[in-house]
Short mmCIF file of C-alpha atoms in Angstrom, two decimals:
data_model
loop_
_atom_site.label_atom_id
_atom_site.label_comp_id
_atom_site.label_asym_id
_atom_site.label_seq_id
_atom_site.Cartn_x
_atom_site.Cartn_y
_atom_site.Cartn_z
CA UNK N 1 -247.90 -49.79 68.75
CA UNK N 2 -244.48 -49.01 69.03
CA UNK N 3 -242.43 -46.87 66.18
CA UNK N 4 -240.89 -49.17 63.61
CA UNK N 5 -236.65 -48.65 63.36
CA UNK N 6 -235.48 -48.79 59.99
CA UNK N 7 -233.47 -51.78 59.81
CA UNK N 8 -229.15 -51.24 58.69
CA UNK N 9 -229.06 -49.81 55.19
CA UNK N 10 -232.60 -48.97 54.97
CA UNK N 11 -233.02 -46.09 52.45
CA UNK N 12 -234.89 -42.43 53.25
CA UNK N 13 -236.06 -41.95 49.96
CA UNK N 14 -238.64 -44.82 50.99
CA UNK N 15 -239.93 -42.60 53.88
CA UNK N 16 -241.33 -39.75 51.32
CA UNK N 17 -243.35 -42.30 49.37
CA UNK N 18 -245.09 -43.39 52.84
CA UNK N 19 -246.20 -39.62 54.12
CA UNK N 20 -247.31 -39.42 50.36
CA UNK N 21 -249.79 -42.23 50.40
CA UNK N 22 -251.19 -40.56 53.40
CA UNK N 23 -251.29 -36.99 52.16
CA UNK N 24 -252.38 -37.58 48.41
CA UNK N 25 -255.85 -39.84 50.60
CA UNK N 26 -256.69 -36.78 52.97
CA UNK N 27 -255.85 -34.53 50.00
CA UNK N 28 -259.27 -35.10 49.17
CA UNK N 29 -260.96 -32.62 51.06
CA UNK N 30 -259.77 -29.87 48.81
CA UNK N 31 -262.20 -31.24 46.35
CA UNK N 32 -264.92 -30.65 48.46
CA UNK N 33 -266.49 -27.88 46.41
CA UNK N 34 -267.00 -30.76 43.88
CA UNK N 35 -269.67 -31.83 46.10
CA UNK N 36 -271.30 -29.00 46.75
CA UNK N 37 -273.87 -28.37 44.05
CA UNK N 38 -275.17 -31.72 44.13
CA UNK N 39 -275.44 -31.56 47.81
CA UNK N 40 -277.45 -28.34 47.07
CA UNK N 41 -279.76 -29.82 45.08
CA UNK N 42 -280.48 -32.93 46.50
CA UNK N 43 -280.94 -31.77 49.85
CA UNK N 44 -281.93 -28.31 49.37
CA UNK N 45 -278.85 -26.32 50.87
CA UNK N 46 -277.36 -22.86 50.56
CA UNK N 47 -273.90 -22.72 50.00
CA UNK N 48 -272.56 -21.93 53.54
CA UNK N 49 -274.24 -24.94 54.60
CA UNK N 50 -273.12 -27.18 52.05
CA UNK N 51 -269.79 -25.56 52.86
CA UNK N 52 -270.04 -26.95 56.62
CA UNK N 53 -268.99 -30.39 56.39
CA UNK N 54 -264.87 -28.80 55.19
CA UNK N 55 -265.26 -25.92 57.52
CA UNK N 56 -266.11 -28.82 60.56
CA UNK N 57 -263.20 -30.78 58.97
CA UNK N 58 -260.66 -28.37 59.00
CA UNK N 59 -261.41 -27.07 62.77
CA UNK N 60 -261.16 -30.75 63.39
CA UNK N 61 -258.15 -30.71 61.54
CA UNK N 62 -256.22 -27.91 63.60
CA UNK N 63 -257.67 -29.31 67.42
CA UNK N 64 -256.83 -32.98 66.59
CA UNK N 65 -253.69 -32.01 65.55
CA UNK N 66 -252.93 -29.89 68.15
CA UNK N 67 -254.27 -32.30 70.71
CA UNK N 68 -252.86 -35.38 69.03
CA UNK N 69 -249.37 -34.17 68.26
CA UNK N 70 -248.16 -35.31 71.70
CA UNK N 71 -249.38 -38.43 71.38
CA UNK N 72 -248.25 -38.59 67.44
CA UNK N 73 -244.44 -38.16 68.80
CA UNK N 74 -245.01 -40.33 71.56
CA UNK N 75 -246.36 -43.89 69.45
CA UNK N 76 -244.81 -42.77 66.31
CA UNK N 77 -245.81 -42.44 62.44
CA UNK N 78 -247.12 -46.00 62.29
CA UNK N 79 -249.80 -45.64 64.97
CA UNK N 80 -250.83 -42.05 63.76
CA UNK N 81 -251.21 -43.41 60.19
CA UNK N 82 -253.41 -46.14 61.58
CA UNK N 83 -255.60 -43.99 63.47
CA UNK N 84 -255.64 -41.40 60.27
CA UNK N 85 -256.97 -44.35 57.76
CA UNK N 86 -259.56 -45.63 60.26
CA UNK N 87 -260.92 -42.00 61.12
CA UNK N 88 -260.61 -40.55 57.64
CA UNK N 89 -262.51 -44.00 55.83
CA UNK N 90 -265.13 -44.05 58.77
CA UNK N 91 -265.94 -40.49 58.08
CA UNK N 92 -266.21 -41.29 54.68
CA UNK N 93 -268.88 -44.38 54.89
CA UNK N 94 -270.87 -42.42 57.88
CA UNK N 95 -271.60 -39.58 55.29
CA UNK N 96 -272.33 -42.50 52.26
CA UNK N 97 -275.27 -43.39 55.54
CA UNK N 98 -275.93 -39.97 55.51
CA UNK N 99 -276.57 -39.01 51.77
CA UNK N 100 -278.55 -42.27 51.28
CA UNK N 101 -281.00 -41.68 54.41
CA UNK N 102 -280.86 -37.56 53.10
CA UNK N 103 -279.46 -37.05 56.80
CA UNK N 104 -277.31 -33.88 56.50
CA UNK N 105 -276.24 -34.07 60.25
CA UNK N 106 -274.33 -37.34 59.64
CA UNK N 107 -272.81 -35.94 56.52
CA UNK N 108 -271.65 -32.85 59.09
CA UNK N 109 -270.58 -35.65 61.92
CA UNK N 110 -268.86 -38.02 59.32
CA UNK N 111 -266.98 -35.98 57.22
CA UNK N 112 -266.53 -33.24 59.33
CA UNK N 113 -266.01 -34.33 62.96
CA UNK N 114 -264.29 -37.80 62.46
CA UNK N 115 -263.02 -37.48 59.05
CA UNK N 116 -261.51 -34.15 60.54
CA UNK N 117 -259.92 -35.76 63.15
CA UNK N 118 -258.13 -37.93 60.74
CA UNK N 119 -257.31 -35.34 58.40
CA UNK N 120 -255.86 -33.88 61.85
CA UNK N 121 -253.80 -36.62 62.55
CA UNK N 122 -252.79 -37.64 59.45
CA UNK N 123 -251.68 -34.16 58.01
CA UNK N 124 -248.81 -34.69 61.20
CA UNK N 125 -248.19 -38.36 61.24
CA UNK N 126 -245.00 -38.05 59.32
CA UNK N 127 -243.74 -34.34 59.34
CA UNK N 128 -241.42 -35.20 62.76
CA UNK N 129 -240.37 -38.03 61.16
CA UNK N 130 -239.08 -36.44 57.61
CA UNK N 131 -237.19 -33.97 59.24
CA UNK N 132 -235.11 -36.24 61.56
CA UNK N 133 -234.89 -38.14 57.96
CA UNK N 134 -233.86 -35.20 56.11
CA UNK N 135 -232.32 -32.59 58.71
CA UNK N 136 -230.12 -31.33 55.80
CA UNK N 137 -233.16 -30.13 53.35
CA UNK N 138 -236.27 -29.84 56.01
CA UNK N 139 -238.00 -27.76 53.62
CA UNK N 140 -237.58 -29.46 51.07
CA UNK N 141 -238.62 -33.43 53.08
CA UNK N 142 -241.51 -31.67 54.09
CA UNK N 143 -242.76 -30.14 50.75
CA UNK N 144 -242.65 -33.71 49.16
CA UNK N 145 -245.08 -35.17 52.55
CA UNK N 146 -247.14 -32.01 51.82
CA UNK N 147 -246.87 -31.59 48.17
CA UNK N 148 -250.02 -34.83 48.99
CA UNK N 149 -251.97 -33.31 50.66
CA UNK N 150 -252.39 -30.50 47.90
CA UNK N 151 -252.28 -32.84 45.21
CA UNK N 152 -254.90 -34.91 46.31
CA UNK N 153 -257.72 -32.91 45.03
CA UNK N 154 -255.65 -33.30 41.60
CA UNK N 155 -257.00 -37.32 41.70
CA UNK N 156 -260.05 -36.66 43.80
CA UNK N 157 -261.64 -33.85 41.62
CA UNK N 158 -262.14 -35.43 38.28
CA UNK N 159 -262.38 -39.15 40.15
CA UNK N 160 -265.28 -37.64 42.01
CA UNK N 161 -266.68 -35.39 39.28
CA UNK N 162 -266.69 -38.91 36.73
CA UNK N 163 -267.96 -40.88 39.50
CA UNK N 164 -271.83 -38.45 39.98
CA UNK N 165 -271.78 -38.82 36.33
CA UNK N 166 -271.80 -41.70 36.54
CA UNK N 167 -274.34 -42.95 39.39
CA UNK N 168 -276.04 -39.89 39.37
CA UNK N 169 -275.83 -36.46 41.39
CA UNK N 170 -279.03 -37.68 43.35
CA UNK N 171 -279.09 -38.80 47.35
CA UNK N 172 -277.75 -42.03 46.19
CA UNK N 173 -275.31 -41.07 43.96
CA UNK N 174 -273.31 -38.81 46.30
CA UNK N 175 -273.73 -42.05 49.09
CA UNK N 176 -272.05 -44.05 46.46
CA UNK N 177 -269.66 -41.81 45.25
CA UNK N 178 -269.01 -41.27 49.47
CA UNK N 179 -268.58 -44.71 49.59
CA UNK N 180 -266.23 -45.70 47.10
CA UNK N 181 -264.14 -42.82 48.38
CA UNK N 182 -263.84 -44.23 52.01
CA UNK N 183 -263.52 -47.71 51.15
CA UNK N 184 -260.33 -47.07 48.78
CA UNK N 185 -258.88 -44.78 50.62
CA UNK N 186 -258.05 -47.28 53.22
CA UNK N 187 -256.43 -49.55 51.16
CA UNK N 188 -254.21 -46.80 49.84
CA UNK N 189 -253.44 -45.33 53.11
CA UNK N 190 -252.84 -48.54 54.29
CA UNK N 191 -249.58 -48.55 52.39
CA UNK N 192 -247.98 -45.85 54.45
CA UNK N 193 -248.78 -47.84 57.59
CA UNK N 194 -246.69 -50.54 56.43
CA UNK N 195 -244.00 -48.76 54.82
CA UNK N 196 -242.80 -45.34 57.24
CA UNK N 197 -240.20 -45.97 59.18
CA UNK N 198 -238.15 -44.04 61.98
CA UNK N 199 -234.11 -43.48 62.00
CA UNK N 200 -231.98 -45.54 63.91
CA UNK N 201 -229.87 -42.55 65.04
CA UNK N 202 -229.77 -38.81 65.15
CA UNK N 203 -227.56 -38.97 62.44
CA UNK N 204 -229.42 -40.81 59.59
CA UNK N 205 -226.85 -39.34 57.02
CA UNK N 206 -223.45 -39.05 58.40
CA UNK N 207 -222.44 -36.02 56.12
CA UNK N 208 -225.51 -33.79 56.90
CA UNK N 209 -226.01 -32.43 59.96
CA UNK N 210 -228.31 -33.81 63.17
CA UNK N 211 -231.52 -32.45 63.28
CA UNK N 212 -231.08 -31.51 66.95
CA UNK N 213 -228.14 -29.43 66.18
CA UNK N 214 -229.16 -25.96 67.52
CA UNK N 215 -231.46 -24.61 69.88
CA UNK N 216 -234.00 -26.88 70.95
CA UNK N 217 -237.41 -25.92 72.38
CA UNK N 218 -240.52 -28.16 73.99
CA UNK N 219 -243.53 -27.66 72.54
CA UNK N 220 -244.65 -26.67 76.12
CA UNK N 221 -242.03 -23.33 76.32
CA UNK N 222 -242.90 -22.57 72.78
CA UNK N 223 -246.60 -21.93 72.82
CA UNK N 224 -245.27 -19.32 75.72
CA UNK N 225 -242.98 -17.46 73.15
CA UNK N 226 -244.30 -14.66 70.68
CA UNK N 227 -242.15 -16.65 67.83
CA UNK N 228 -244.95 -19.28 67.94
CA UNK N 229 -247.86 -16.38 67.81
CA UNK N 230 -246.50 -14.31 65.34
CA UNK N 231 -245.97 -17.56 62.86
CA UNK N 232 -249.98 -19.04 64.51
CA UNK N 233 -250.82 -15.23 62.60
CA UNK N 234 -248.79 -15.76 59.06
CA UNK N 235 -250.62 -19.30 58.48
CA UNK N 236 -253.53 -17.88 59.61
CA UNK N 237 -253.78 -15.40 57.29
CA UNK N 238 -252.20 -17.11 54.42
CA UNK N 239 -254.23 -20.16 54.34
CA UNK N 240 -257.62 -17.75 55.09
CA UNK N 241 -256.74 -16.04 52.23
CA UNK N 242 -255.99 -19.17 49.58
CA UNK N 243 -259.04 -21.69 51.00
CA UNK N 244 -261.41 -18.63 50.67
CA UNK N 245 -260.47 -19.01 46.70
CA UNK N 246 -260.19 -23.25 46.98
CA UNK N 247 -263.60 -24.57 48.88
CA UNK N 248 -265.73 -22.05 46.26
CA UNK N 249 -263.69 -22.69 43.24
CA UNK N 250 -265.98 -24.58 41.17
CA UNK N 251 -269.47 -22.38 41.58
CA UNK N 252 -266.82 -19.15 41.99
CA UNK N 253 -265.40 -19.11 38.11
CA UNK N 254 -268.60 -20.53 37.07
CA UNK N 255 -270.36 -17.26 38.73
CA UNK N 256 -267.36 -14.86 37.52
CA UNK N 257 -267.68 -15.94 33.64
CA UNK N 258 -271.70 -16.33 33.96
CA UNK N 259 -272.78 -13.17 32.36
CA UNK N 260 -269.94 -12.89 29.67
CA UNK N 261 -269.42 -14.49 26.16
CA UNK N 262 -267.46 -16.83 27.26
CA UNK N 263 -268.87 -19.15 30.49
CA UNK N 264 -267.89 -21.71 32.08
CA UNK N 265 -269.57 -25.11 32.11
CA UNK N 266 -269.66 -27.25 35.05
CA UNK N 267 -266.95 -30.06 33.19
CA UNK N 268 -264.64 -26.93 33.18
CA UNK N 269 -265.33 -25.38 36.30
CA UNK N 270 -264.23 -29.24 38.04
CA UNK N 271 -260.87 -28.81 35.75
CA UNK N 272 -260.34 -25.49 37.30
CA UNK N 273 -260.10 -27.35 40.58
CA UNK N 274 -257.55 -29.62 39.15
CA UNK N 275 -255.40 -27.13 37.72
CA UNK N 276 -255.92 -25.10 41.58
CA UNK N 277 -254.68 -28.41 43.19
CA UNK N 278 -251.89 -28.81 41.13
CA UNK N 279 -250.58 -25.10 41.70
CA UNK N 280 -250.96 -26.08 44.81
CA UNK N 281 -248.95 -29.22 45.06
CA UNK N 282 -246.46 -28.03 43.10
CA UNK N 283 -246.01 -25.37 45.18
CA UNK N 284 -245.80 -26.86 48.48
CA UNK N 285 -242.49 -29.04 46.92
CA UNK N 286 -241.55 -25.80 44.49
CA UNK N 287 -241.67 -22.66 47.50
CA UNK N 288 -240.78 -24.57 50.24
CA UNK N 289 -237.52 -26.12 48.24
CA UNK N 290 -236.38 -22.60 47.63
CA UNK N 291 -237.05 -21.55 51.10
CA UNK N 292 -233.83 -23.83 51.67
CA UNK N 293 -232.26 -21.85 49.52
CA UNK N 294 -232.92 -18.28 50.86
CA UNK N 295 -234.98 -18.23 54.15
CA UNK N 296 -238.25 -18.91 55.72
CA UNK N 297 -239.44 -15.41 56.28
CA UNK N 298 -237.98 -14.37 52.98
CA UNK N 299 -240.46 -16.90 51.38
CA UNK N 300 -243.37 -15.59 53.54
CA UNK N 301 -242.28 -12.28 52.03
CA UNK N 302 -243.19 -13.63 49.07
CA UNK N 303 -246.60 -15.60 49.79
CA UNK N 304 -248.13 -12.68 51.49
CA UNK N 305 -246.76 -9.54 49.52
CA UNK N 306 -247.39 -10.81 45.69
CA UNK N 307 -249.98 -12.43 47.30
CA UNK N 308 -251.87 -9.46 48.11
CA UNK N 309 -251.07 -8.39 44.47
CA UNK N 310 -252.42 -11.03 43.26
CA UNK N 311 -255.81 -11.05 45.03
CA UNK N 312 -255.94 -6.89 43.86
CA UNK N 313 -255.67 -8.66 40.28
CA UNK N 314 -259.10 -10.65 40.56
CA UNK N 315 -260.54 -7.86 42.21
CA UNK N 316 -260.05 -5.35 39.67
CA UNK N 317 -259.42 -7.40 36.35
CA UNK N 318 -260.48 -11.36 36.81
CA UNK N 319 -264.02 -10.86 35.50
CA UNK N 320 -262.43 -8.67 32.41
CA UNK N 321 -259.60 -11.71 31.59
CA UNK N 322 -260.46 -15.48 31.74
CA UNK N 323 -256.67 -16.06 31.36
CA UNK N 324 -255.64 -13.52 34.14
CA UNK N 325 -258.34 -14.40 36.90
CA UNK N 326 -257.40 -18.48 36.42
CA UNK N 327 -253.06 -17.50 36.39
CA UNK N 328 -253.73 -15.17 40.06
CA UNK N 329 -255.78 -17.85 41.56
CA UNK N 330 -253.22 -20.40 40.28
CA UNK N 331 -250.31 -18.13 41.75
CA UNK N 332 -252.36 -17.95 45.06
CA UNK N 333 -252.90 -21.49 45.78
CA UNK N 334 -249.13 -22.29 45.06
CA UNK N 335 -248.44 -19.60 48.13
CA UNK N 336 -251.51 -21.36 50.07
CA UNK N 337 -249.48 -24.72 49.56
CA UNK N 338 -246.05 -23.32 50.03
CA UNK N 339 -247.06 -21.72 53.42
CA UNK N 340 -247.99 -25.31 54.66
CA UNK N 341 -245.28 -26.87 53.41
CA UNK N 342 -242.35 -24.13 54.74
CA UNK N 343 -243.77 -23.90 58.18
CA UNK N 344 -242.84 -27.30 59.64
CA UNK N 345 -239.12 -26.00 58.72
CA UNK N 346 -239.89 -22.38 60.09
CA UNK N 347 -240.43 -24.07 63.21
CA UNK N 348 -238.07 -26.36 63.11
CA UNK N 349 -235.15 -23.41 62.54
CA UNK N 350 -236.89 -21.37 65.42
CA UNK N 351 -237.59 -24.53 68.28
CA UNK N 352 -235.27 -27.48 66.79
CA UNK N 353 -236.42 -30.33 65.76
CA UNK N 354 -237.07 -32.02 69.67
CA UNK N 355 -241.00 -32.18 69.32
CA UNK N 356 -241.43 -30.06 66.00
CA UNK N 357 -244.19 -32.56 65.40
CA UNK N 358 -246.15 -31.41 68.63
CA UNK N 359 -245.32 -27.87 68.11
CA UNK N 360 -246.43 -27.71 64.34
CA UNK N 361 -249.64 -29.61 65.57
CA UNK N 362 -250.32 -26.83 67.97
CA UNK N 363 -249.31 -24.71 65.61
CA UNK N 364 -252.35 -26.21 63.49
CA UNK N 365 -254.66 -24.58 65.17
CA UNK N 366 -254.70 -21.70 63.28
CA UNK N 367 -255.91 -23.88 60.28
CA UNK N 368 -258.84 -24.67 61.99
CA UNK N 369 -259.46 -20.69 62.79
CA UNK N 370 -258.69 -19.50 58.66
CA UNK N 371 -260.98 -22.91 57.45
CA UNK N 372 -263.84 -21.03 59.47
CA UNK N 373 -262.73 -17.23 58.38
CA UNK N 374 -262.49 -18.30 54.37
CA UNK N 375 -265.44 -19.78 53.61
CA UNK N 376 -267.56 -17.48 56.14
CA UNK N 377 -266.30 -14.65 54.37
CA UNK N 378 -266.89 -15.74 50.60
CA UNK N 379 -269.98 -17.54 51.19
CA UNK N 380 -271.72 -15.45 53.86
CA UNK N 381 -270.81 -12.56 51.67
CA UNK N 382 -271.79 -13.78 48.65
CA UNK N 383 -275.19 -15.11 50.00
CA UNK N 384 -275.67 -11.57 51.10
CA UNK N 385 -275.06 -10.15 47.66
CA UNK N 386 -276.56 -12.17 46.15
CA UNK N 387 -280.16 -11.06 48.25
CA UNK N 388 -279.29 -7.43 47.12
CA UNK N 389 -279.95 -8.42 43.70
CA UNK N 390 -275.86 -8.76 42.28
CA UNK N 391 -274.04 -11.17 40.26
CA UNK N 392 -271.15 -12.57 38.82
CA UNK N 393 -267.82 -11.10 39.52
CA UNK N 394 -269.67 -8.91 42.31
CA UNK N 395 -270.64 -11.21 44.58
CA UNK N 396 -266.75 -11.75 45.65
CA UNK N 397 -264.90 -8.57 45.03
CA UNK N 398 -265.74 -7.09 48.48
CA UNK N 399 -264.36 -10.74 50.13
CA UNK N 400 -261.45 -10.02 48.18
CA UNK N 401 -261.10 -6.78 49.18
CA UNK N 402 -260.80 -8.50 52.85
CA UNK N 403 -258.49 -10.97 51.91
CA UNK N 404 -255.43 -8.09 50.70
CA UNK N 405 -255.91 -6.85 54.44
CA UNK N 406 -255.33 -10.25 55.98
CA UNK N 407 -252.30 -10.34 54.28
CA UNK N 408 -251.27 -7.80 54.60
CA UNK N 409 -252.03 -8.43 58.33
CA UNK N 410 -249.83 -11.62 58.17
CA UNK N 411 -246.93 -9.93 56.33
CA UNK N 412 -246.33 -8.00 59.35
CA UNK N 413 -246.32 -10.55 61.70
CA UNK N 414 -243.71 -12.15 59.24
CA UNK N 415 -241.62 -9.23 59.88
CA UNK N 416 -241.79 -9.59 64.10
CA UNK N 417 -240.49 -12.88 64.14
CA UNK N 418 -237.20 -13.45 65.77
CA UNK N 419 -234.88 -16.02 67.12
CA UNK N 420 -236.61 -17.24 70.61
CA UNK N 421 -234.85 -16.64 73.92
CA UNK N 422 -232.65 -18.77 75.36
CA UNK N 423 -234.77 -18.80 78.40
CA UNK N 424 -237.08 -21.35 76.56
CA UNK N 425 -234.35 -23.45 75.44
CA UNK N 426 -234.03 -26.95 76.48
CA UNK N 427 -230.35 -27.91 77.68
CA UNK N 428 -229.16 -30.47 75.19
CA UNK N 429 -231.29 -32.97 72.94
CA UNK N 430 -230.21 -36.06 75.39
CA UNK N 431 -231.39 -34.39 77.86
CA UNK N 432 -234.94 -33.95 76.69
CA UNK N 433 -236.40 -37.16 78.40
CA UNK N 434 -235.84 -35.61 81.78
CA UNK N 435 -237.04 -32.49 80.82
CA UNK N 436 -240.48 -33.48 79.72
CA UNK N 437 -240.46 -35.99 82.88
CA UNK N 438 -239.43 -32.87 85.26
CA UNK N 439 -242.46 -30.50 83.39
CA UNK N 440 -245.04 -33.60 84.01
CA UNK N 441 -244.26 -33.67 87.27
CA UNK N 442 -244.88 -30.19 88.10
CA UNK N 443 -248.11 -29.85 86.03
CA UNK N 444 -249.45 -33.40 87.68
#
């Protein structure tokens, strides 16, 4: 499948729309914790287990997309939206087969391993793509693509909260609810398939500038530079820190409120996860929009410093102040979404835009490590608190406690970044195509 040219006068603003239709489908798996209590109950699991079908879709996530991001910039955003819908939908109807037959294993394989691998090549398909678009605002292109995928729990939360009301939070009502969700996602993704489009030229707007103005750097040289470790570090520990919070939101407030005069009831716990989404969303368009404005790392500044703050908040106040503990976690997740959003243009002002796509799915990676590290930490450590006879706020404030040193952790890799040698430079965008034929070559 070769990548579709726009056609003469064919407007950007249509590409945005595309990567959204993508985004706001595999957006769904920060809804996850929805899930998990019925899965609980109707198969009898703890909560790290009914936490492994996200963790198994997020590693998936990261090595797909590393993996895949050759191959994504090679055949273009059409073919990696095509192979997102079928992987993400079939994940979807292998776990409905799973819930119904009350085999956890294909709930794990389906939405973990090959919904993962679409959620992996999907999250990519069109970041390349929107910043050849949109080379004047790159931060800004990608915040809209990505402002989907942290929005889509906004839809999926209450759409799969009404949905085991209504056929039930039994076997067969999660295999239905399962089911719906694959089978509509694909008609919804299927809209970006047809739509995306590349530019004609590296000059899509003749007053901004080309997106291979500048350094430019293969995704081979820049896995080899300390730029590309020091940022694998800051996402690391920035999205440990906010999906530790996200894939335990629902049973964590519930837990935090429990014992007070005020708890929360399972309706308002699923709202919670709306309202976490849409800090999220709006903060992967809101952060990485300003990052335009006054730098990358000065923006990391901010998601891991006030972030840290913000976690020492919870920690020492969130069980005291209803109002408090929901505005942190809402300031959190808008960092967690920023830092996804911003890094595509991090890496784009450090290695150029000449596979960004590849580089950012390498870059990925660390995604897959931080959607192990979060939910191990607040769920193993919970579990264990939990045995030793505590409750309610302190089953998480030690996890939080762990959290402020990741990011602090990250903040200092922030710092070590600078501009990559020009050792690791390629020699001039047009002459890329040899480049990557000469560096086959040698590795063949």
């Amino acid at each position: 499948m070769s990548p579709p040219v726009a056609p003469p006068g064919w407007s950007r603003w249509l590409v945005p729309p595309a990567a959204l239709s993508v985004h706001l489908s595999i957006g769904q798996a920060y809804a996850w914790s929805v899930f998990k209590p019925p899965l609980e109950s109707a198969l009898g699991l703890s909560g790290t287990q009914s936490a492994l079908p996200f963790q198994l879709g997020i590693v998936m996530l990261g090595l797909s997309a590393a993996f895949g991001g050759t191959l994504v910039e090679r055949n273009g955003p059409r073919w990696a939206m095509t192979v997102a819908l079928v992987c993400f939908s079939s994940g979807f109807l292998l776990s409905a087969l799973g819930a119904a037959t009350e085999q956890y294993w294909l709930i794990v394989l389906g939405y973990g391993f090959v919904g993962g691998i679409g959620l992996g090549i999907g999250y990519i398909s069109p970041v390349s793509t929107l910043i050849k678009w949109f080379p004047d605002r790159p931060g800004m292109a990608t915040g809209i693509a990505i402002m989907g995928f942290g929005g889509g729990a906004l839809i999926a939360s209450p759409w799969s909260a009404q949905m085991l009301e209504s056929f039930g939070s039994d076997s067969s009502g999660i295999a239905l609810a399962f089911l719906v969700h694959g089978l509509s996602y694909a008609v919804f993704m299927l809209l970006g398939v047809l739509l995306v489009r590349v530019p004609r030229s590296e000059k899509p707007v003749e007053s901004a500038p080309s997106a291979f103005d500048g350094p430019q750097v293969s995704a081979r040289n820049a896995v080899r530079t300390p730029q590309f470790w020091c940022l694998w570090i800051v996402l690391c520990m920035n999205v440990t820190a906010g999906i530790g919070i996200l894939e335990k939101a629902a049973p964590m407030i519930t837990d935090f409120f429990k014992e007070t005069s005020t708890p929360v009831s399972v309706s308002a716990a699923a709202g919670f996860v709306a309202l976490l989404s849409a800090a999220n969303m709006a903060g992967r368009l809101g952060w990485s929009s300003t990052s335009d404005l006054i730098g990358r790392k000065n923006i990391y500044r901010v998601y891991l410093g006030v972030g840290a703050v913000m976690y020492g908040l919870i920690a020492l106040f969130g069980d005291s102040s209803k109002p408090l503990f929901i505005l942190c976690a809402l300031v959190i997740l808008s960092f967690y979404g920023g830092g996804f959003a911003t890094i595509p243009a991090y890496l784009k002002d450090l290695f150029g835009a000449y596979q960004v796509g590849a580089i950012h799915g390498r870059l990925l990676t660390a995604w897959s490590t931080a959607g192990v590290l979060g939910p191990l930490i607040v769920n193993w450590i919970a579990d264990r608190q939990e045995d030793a006879g505590k409750s309610g706020s302190d089953l998480y404030r030690l996890s939080f406690m762990i959290m402020i040193g990741l990011l602090v952790v990250g903040f200092v890799a922030n710092e070590l970044v600078r501009p990559v040698s020009a050792r690791h430079h390629i020699p001039a965008p047009r002459e890329a195509a040899d480049v990557t034929a000469r560096q086959q070559s040698e590795s063949a």
